[in-house]
Amino acid sequence: MNRIQQKLSENKKLLSIYFTAGYPKLGDTVEILQQLEKNGVDIVEIGLPFSDPLADGPTIQESSQTALKNGMTTDLLFEQLKDIRKKVSIPLILMGYFNPVLQFGVENFCGKCAEVGIDGLILPDLPLAEYEENYAAIFKKYGLINIFLITPQTSEERIQQIDSASEGFIYMVSSASVTGSATGFGNEQNDYFQRIALMKLKNPLVVGFGINNAETFQQATKHTSGAIIGSAFIKMLSEKGLDGISTFIKTIR
Amino acid sequence: MNYNVNEKGYYGEFGGAYIPEMLYPNVEELRQNYLKIMIEESFQKEFHQLLKDYVGRPTPLYFAKRLSEKYNTKIYLKREDLCHTGAHKINNTIGQILMAKRLGKTRIIAETGAGQHGVATATVCALMGLECIVFMGEIDIERQAPNVARMKMLGAKVVPAKSGSKTLKDATNEAIRDWINNPVDTHYIIGSVVGPHPYPDMIARFQSVISEEIKKQLNEKEGRENPDFVVACVGGGSNAAGAFYHYLDKPEVGIIAVEAAGKGIDSGESAATSALGKVGIIHGSKTLLMQTADGQITEPYSISAGLDYPGVGPMHANLFTSGRGEFISITDDEAMIAGLNLCKLEGIIPAIESSHALAIFKNRKFKKDDIIVVNLSGRGDKDLDTYIKYFNL
């Protein structure tokens, strides 16, 4: 069983954190991961920065630009993560856009992930059909779980397709928006969370986009298995640095 | 070999729809409907009526006598510069606004670099009474003040793209983000043959009126539909796609795509994607693009704002790698001289984009009886400032 699947089988509401590798400082990656684990975070998404992050709002755009300016590269990230499995044991997911992965070579990239102990990937602009046709076998060979997104506009038929292609969890985008833009959840989101939960999919649901405090975390996880915080965490890092991590996590749950 | 798009949305290995799931319902809706809508009789009728009465089509195919004498060959100019708003861009925006209406969309977004596509979009939105938001890089807004004013006069809202390098690619990113945020009522009018399938194919089809007319007009003038060569500049590649479209599968017609070398291909300030690009993903399409070894998209440079796009449409990427197209790159200096040359010889002030296509004659030699059609994609009014500064006029 993959570490992600194992974590999902624990009967709890999972807290997942996204951060951009190389931000605020180039060498912060390992320290952030250790602090997140120490403070009880269940899963971490490590963002591989990209010059043109289409699905991201200003906060993650800026953190990506800063990370690239700091000198972050795919090679360097793998180098930083070389001994990570001696230091943290929670599931780790790499999240990024497809182009840097394509340039690295998909097989080479997956091989490196397996080598350092990455458990899964989220590549929002790698579509389901392309993945299944060209890359699923490679992901499988290296024991990597690919995580797909759904949104309030995704049809039930497509959700079923995504469910059957998924082996970890389904990343439920909370509302029609880029990252970091929602301000609280209303009836629309609650109905959507409930509607999808009632579909009784084989994969657990984890909600992302727009979760920034204890209230939105609770709303998001009422009908689902967990929630992911990204922009709010990065905003905190930009204001308080790594010293703020412990307090931030405690305010969420 | 087929150089058109296949049923999966690819030109050879290029194309596809590499988009986040948030965009899937919109792009899929368009993919399922665009061909159906385009062949509807009412659509065709309205489209062609507007092209005729509003855009001013057919645009002339003009035999450039003095230019031909200078280069000792037969050069025809397809006068897209005479279209309403000053360039071929409006062929596509007319098509897409009619598409948007039939899809029930009420809000239109677009990206623009120099502002030509923004103006063409604002124009058709005014024509149809639809809300129009144009994303434009903050730096481009400063550089292209007259076009910003034109868009505002036409009732569009111009939103500065402040992310990344603050130019065309970032304006495109911002438009895509807006579409993610407004998935139900909004149609995104992309301005070139780029973006996820079906955009490159749909836009190429709207622009294909250019080569449809060339065939007919050349037949009237020369008794043959096919020139020996058709030449067009390529940034994203929409005017080229339109000029090449009906000749793609005619091997007797040579296809020449002209890219902007900027200050020289090896200068670090260039936009010659076929020479400098590698296969990658930009704005939802797999194509050739300028990027670092690490897959970060780099900022191109050309004196012509309409050619400085780091990628190229997937149709053109395939024309390049398959060898079907001949790709030539032209520097800023060569283009500026060719532009002034056309003014003096033919009394036509070309857009600097089109000047790149005109500049090939200096080094690329043709036979005396070769018939060459150059797509004159736009007029130079918008470029007067650049011409003034360059030539100290």
Coordinates of N, CA, C and O in Angstrom, one line a residue, chain A residues 49-57 61 65 68 72-75 97-104 124-128 130 133-135 149-151 153-155 158 161-162 173 175-178 181 209, chain B residues 8 10 15-25 162-166 169-170 172-174 176-184 278-284 286 289 291-298:
Chain A
P49 N 7.9 24.9 -8.8 CA 7.5 26.2 -9.4 C 7.6 26.3 -10.9 O 8.4 25.6 -11.5
F50 N 6.7 27.0 -11.5 CA 6.6 27.1 -13.0 C 6.4 28.6 -13.4 O 5.7 29.4 -12.7
S51 N 7.0 29.0 -14.5 CA 6.9 30.4 -14.9 C 5.5 30.9 -15.2 O 5.2 32.1 -15.1
D52 N 4.6 30.0 -15.7 CA 3.3 30.4 -16.1 C 2.2 29.5 -15.5 O 1.5 28.7 -16.2
P53 N 2.0 29.7 -14.2 CA 1.0 28.9 -13.5 C -0.4 29.3 -13.7 O -1.0 30.1 -13.0
L54 N -1.0 28.7 -14.8 CA -2.4 29.1 -15.3 C -3.5 29.0 -14.3 O -4.4 29.8 -14.3
A55 N -3.4 28.0 -13.4 CA -4.5 27.8 -12.5 C -4.4 28.4 -11.1 O -5.2 28.2 -10.2
D56 N -3.3 29.3 -11.0 CA -3.0 29.8 -9.7 C -3.3 31.3 -9.6 O -3.0 32.1 -10.6
G57 N -3.8 31.7 -8.5 CA -4.0 33.2 -8.2 C -2.6 33.8 -7.8 O -1.6 33.2 -7.8
Q61 N 1.4 32.5 -7.7 CA 2.2 33.0 -8.8 C 3.4 33.7 -8.2 O 4.5 33.5 -8.7
Q65 N 7.4 32.7 -8.7 CA 8.4 33.6 -9.3 C 9.6 33.8 -8.4 O 10.7 33.8 -8.9
L68 N 11.7 30.7 -8.4 CA 12.5 30.6 -9.6 C 13.7 31.6 -9.6 O 14.8 31.2 -9.9
M72 N 15.5 27.9 -7.9 CA 14.9 26.5 -7.8 C 14.8 25.9 -9.2 O 14.4 26.6 -10.1
T73 N 15.2 24.6 -9.3 CA 15.1 23.9 -10.5 C 14.6 22.5 -10.1 O 14.6 22.1 -9.0
T74 N 14.2 21.7 -11.1 CA 13.7 20.3 -10.9 C 14.9 19.5 -10.3 O 14.7 18.8 -9.3
D75 N 16.1 19.6 -10.9 CA 17.2 18.9 -10.4 C 17.5 19.2 -8.9 O 17.8 18.4 -8.1
Y97 N 3.1 22.0 -12.9 CA 2.6 22.0 -14.3 C 3.4 21.0 -15.1 O 4.5 20.6 -14.8
F98 N 2.8 20.6 -16.2 CA 3.3 19.5 -17.0 C 4.6 19.8 -17.7 O 5.5 18.9 -17.9
N99 N 4.8 21.0 -18.1 CA 5.9 21.3 -19.0 C 7.3 21.0 -18.4 O 8.1 20.4 -19.0
P100 N 7.6 21.5 -17.1 CA 8.8 21.1 -16.5 C 9.1 19.6 -16.4 O 10.2 19.1 -16.6
V101 N 8.0 18.9 -16.2 CA 8.1 17.4 -16.1 C 8.4 16.8 -17.5 O 9.3 15.9 -17.6
L102 N 7.8 17.4 -18.5 CA 8.0 16.9 -19.9 C 9.5 17.2 -20.2 O 10.1 16.3 -20.9
Q103 N 10.0 18.3 -19.9 CA 11.4 18.6 -20.2 C 12.4 17.7 -19.4 O 13.4 17.4 -20.0
F104 N 12.0 17.4 -18.2 CA 12.9 16.5 -17.4 C 12.8 15.1 -18.0 O 13.8 14.3 -17.8
P124 N -2.0 19.5 -12.8 CA -3.4 19.9 -13.2 C -3.6 20.0 -14.8 O -4.7 19.8 -15.2
D125 N -2.5 20.3 -15.5 CA -2.7 20.5 -16.9 C -2.3 19.2 -17.8 O -2.1 19.3 -19.0
L126 N -2.1 18.1 -17.1 CA -2.0 16.8 -17.8 C -3.4 16.2 -17.8 O -3.9 15.7 -16.8
P127 N -4.1 16.2 -19.0 CA -5.5 15.8 -19.0 C -5.6 14.2 -18.8 O -4.7 13.5 -19.2
L128 N -6.7 13.8 -18.4 CA -7.0 12.4 -18.1 C -6.7 11.5 -19.3 O -6.0 10.5 -19.2
E130 N -4.8 12.0 -22.0 CA -3.3 12.0 -22.3 C -2.6 11.1 -21.3 O -1.7 10.3 -21.6
E133 N -3.4 7.4 -21.9 CA -2.9 6.8 -23.1 C -1.4 6.7 -23.1 O -0.8 5.7 -23.5
N134 N -0.7 7.7 -22.5 CA 0.7 7.8 -22.6 C 1.5 7.6 -21.3 O 2.7 7.3 -21.4
Y135 N 0.9 7.9 -20.2 CA 1.8 8.0 -19.0 C 1.4 7.0 -17.8 O 2.2 6.9 -16.9
L149 N -8.2 16.4 -10.6 CA -9.0 17.4 -10.1 C -10.5 17.3 -10.6 O -10.7 16.8 -11.7
I150 N -11.5 17.6 -9.8 CA -12.8 17.9 -10.3 C -13.3 19.2 -9.8 O -12.7 19.8 -8.8
T151 N -14.2 19.8 -10.5 CA -14.7 21.1 -10.1 C -16.3 21.1 -10.0 O -16.9 20.1 -10.4
Q153 N -18.2 22.3 -11.9 CA -18.8 22.2 -13.3 C -18.5 20.8 -13.9 O -19.0 20.5 -15.0
T154 N -17.7 19.9 -13.3 CA -17.4 18.6 -13.8 C -18.7 17.8 -13.9 O -19.4 17.6 -12.9
S155 N -19.0 17.2 -15.0 CA -20.2 16.4 -15.2 C -20.0 15.1 -14.4 O -18.9 14.6 -14.1
R158 N -18.1 12.4 -16.2 CA -16.6 12.6 -16.1 C -16.1 12.3 -14.7 O -15.0 11.7 -14.6
Q161 N -15.5 8.7 -14.6 CA -14.3 8.3 -15.3 C -13.1 8.6 -14.5 O -12.1 7.8 -14.4
I162 N -13.0 9.8 -13.9 CA -11.9 10.2 -13.1 C -11.8 9.3 -11.9 O -10.7 8.8 -11.5
V173 N -11.9 20.7 -6.4 CA -11.7 22.1 -6.4 C -13.0 22.8 -5.9 O -14.1 22.5 -6.4
S175 N -14.5 25.7 -5.7 CA -15.4 26.6 -6.5 C -14.7 26.9 -7.8 O -13.6 26.7 -8.0
A176 N -15.5 27.6 -8.7 CA -14.9 28.0 -10.0 C -14.0 29.1 -9.8 O -14.4 30.3 -9.8
S177 N -12.7 28.8 -9.5 CA -11.8 29.9 -9.3 C -10.3 29.4 -9.4 O -10.1 28.2 -9.3
V178 N -9.4 30.3 -9.5 CA -8.0 29.9 -9.4 C -7.7 29.8 -7.9 O -8.6 30.1 -7.1
S181 N -8.5 32.5 -4.1 CA -9.4 33.7 -4.3 C -10.7 33.6 -3.6 O -11.4 34.6 -3.4
F209 N -8.6 24.7 -2.7 CA -8.9 26.0 -3.2 C -9.9 26.7 -2.2 O -11.0 26.2 -2.0
Chain B
K8 N -8.3 13.8 -32.9 CA -7.9 13.9 -31.5 C -7.4 15.3 -31.2 O -7.0 15.6 -30.0
Y10 N -4.8 16.9 -32.9 CA -3.3 17.0 -33.1 C -3.0 17.2 -34.5 O -3.6 16.7 -35.4
G15 N -0.3 19.9 -30.6 CA -1.7 20.3 -30.4 C -2.2 19.7 -29.1 O -1.6 19.7 -28.0
G16 N -3.4 19.1 -29.1 CA -4.0 18.6 -27.9 C -4.7 19.6 -27.1 O -4.7 20.8 -27.5
A17 N -5.1 19.2 -25.9 CA -5.7 20.2 -25.0 C -5.2 20.0 -23.6 O -5.8 19.2 -22.8
Y18 N -4.0 20.6 -23.3 CA -3.4 20.4 -22.0 C -3.9 21.5 -21.0 O -3.2 22.5 -20.8
I19 N -5.1 21.2 -20.5 CA -5.7 22.3 -19.7 C -6.1 21.7 -18.3 O -6.4 20.5 -18.2
P20 N -6.1 22.6 -17.3 CA -6.6 22.1 -16.0 C -8.1 21.8 -16.1 O -8.8 22.3 -16.9
E21 N -8.5 20.9 -15.2 CA -9.9 20.4 -15.2 C -10.9 21.5 -15.2 O -12.0 21.4 -15.7
M22 N -10.5 22.7 -14.6 CA -11.4 23.8 -14.4 C -11.9 24.3 -15.8 O -13.0 24.9 -15.9
L23 N -11.0 24.1 -16.8 CA -11.4 24.6 -18.1 C -12.1 23.6 -19.0 O -12.6 23.9 -20.1
Y24 N -12.0 22.3 -18.5 CA -12.5 21.3 -19.4 C -13.9 21.4 -19.9 O -14.2 21.3 -21.1
P25 N -14.9 21.8 -19.0 CA -16.3 21.9 -19.5 C -16.4 22.9 -20.6 O -17.1 22.6 -21.6
K162 N -0.5 42.0 -14.6 CA 0.7 42.4 -13.8 C 1.6 41.3 -13.4 O 2.5 41.4 -12.7
S163 N 1.2 40.1 -13.9 CA 2.0 38.9 -13.4 C 3.2 38.7 -14.4 O 3.2 39.2 -15.5
G164 N 4.1 37.9 -14.0 CA 5.2 37.4 -14.8 C 5.9 38.5 -15.5 O 6.4 39.5 -14.9
S165 N 6.1 38.4 -16.8 CA 6.8 39.4 -17.6 C 6.0 40.6 -18.1 O 6.4 41.5 -18.7
K166 N 4.7 40.5 -17.7 CA 3.7 41.6 -18.0 C 3.6 41.9 -19.5 O 3.4 43.1 -19.9
K169 N 2.3 36.8 -23.2 CA 2.0 35.5 -22.6 C 1.3 35.6 -21.2 O 0.5 34.8 -20.9
D170 N 1.6 36.7 -20.5 CA 1.0 36.9 -19.2 C -0.4 37.3 -19.4 O -1.3 37.0 -18.6
T172 N -2.3 36.4 -21.7 CA -3.0 35.1 -22.1 C -3.3 34.3 -20.8 O -4.4 33.8 -20.6
N173 N -2.2 34.2 -19.9 CA -2.5 33.6 -18.6 C -3.6 34.2 -17.8 O -4.4 33.5 -17.3
E174 N -3.7 35.5 -17.8 CA -4.7 36.2 -17.1 C -6.1 35.9 -17.7 O -7.1 35.8 -17.0
I176 N -6.9 33.3 -19.3 CA -7.3 31.9 -18.9 C -7.8 31.8 -17.5 O -8.8 31.1 -17.2
R177 N -7.1 32.6 -16.6 CA -7.5 32.6 -15.2 C -8.9 33.2 -15.1 O -9.7 32.7 -14.3
D178 N -9.2 34.2 -15.8 CA -10.5 34.8 -15.8 C -11.6 33.8 -16.2 O -12.7 33.7 -15.7
W179 N -11.2 33.0 -17.2 CA -12.2 32.0 -17.7 C -12.4 30.9 -16.7 O -13.5 30.4 -16.5
I180 N -11.3 30.5 -15.9 CA -11.5 29.6 -14.8 C -12.5 30.2 -13.8 O -13.3 29.5 -13.3
N181 N -12.3 31.5 -13.5 CA -13.2 32.1 -12.5 C -14.6 32.3 -13.0 O -15.5 32.6 -12.2
N182 N -14.8 32.3 -14.3 CA -16.2 32.6 -14.9 C -16.5 31.5 -15.9 O -16.5 31.8 -17.1
P183 N -16.8 30.3 -15.4 CA -16.9 29.2 -16.4 C -18.2 29.1 -17.1 O -18.3 28.3 -18.0
V184 N -19.2 29.9 -16.7 CA -20.6 29.6 -17.3 C -20.9 30.6 -18.4 O -21.3 30.2 -19.5
K278 N 11.8 24.2 -28.3 CA 11.8 22.8 -28.1 C 10.3 22.4 -27.8 O 9.5 23.2 -27.4
V279 N 10.0 21.1 -28.0 CA 8.6 20.7 -27.7 C 8.3 20.9 -26.3 O 9.0 20.6 -25.4
G280 N 7.1 21.5 -26.1 CA 6.6 21.7 -24.7 C 5.2 22.1 -24.7 O 4.5 22.0 -25.8
I281 N 4.7 22.5 -23.6 CA 3.3 22.9 -23.4 C 3.2 24.4 -23.1 O 3.8 24.8 -22.1
I282 N 2.4 25.1 -23.9 CA 2.2 26.5 -23.6 C 0.7 26.8 -23.9 O 0.2 26.4 -24.9
H283 N 0.0 27.4 -22.9 CA -1.4 27.8 -23.0 C -2.2 26.7 -23.6 O -3.1 26.8 -24.4
G284 N -2.0 25.5 -23.0 CA -2.9 24.3 -23.3 C -2.5 23.6 -24.6 O -3.3 22.7 -25.0
K286 N 0.5 21.5 -27.0 CA 1.8 20.9 -27.2 C 2.4 21.5 -28.5 O 1.8 21.3 -29.5
L289 N 8.2 25.7 -28.3 CA 8.3 26.9 -27.5 C 9.6 27.2 -27.0 O 10.4 26.3 -26.8
Q291 N 12.1 28.0 -24.2 CA 12.1 27.7 -22.8 C 13.5 27.4 -22.3 O 14.4 27.1 -23.1
T292 N 13.6 27.4 -21.0 CA 14.9 27.0 -20.4 C 15.0 25.5 -20.4 O 14.1 24.8 -20.6
A293 N 16.2 25.0 -20.1 CA 16.4 23.5 -20.0 C 15.5 22.9 -19.0 O 15.2 21.8 -19.0
D294 N 15.1 23.8 -18.0 CA 14.3 23.3 -16.9 C 12.8 23.4 -17.2 O 11.9 23.1 -16.4
G295 N 12.4 23.8 -18.4 CA 11.0 23.9 -18.8 C 10.3 25.2 -18.4 O 9.1 25.2 -18.3
Q296 N 11.0 26.2 -18.0 CA 10.4 27.5 -17.7 C 10.3 28.3 -19.1 O 11.3 28.3 -19.8
I297 N 9.2 28.9 -19.3 CA 8.9 29.6 -20.6 C 9.7 30.9 -20.6 O 9.6 31.7 -19.6
T298 N 10.4 31.2 -21.6 CA 11.2 32.4 -21.7 C 10.5 33.5 -22.4 O 9.6 33.2 -23.2

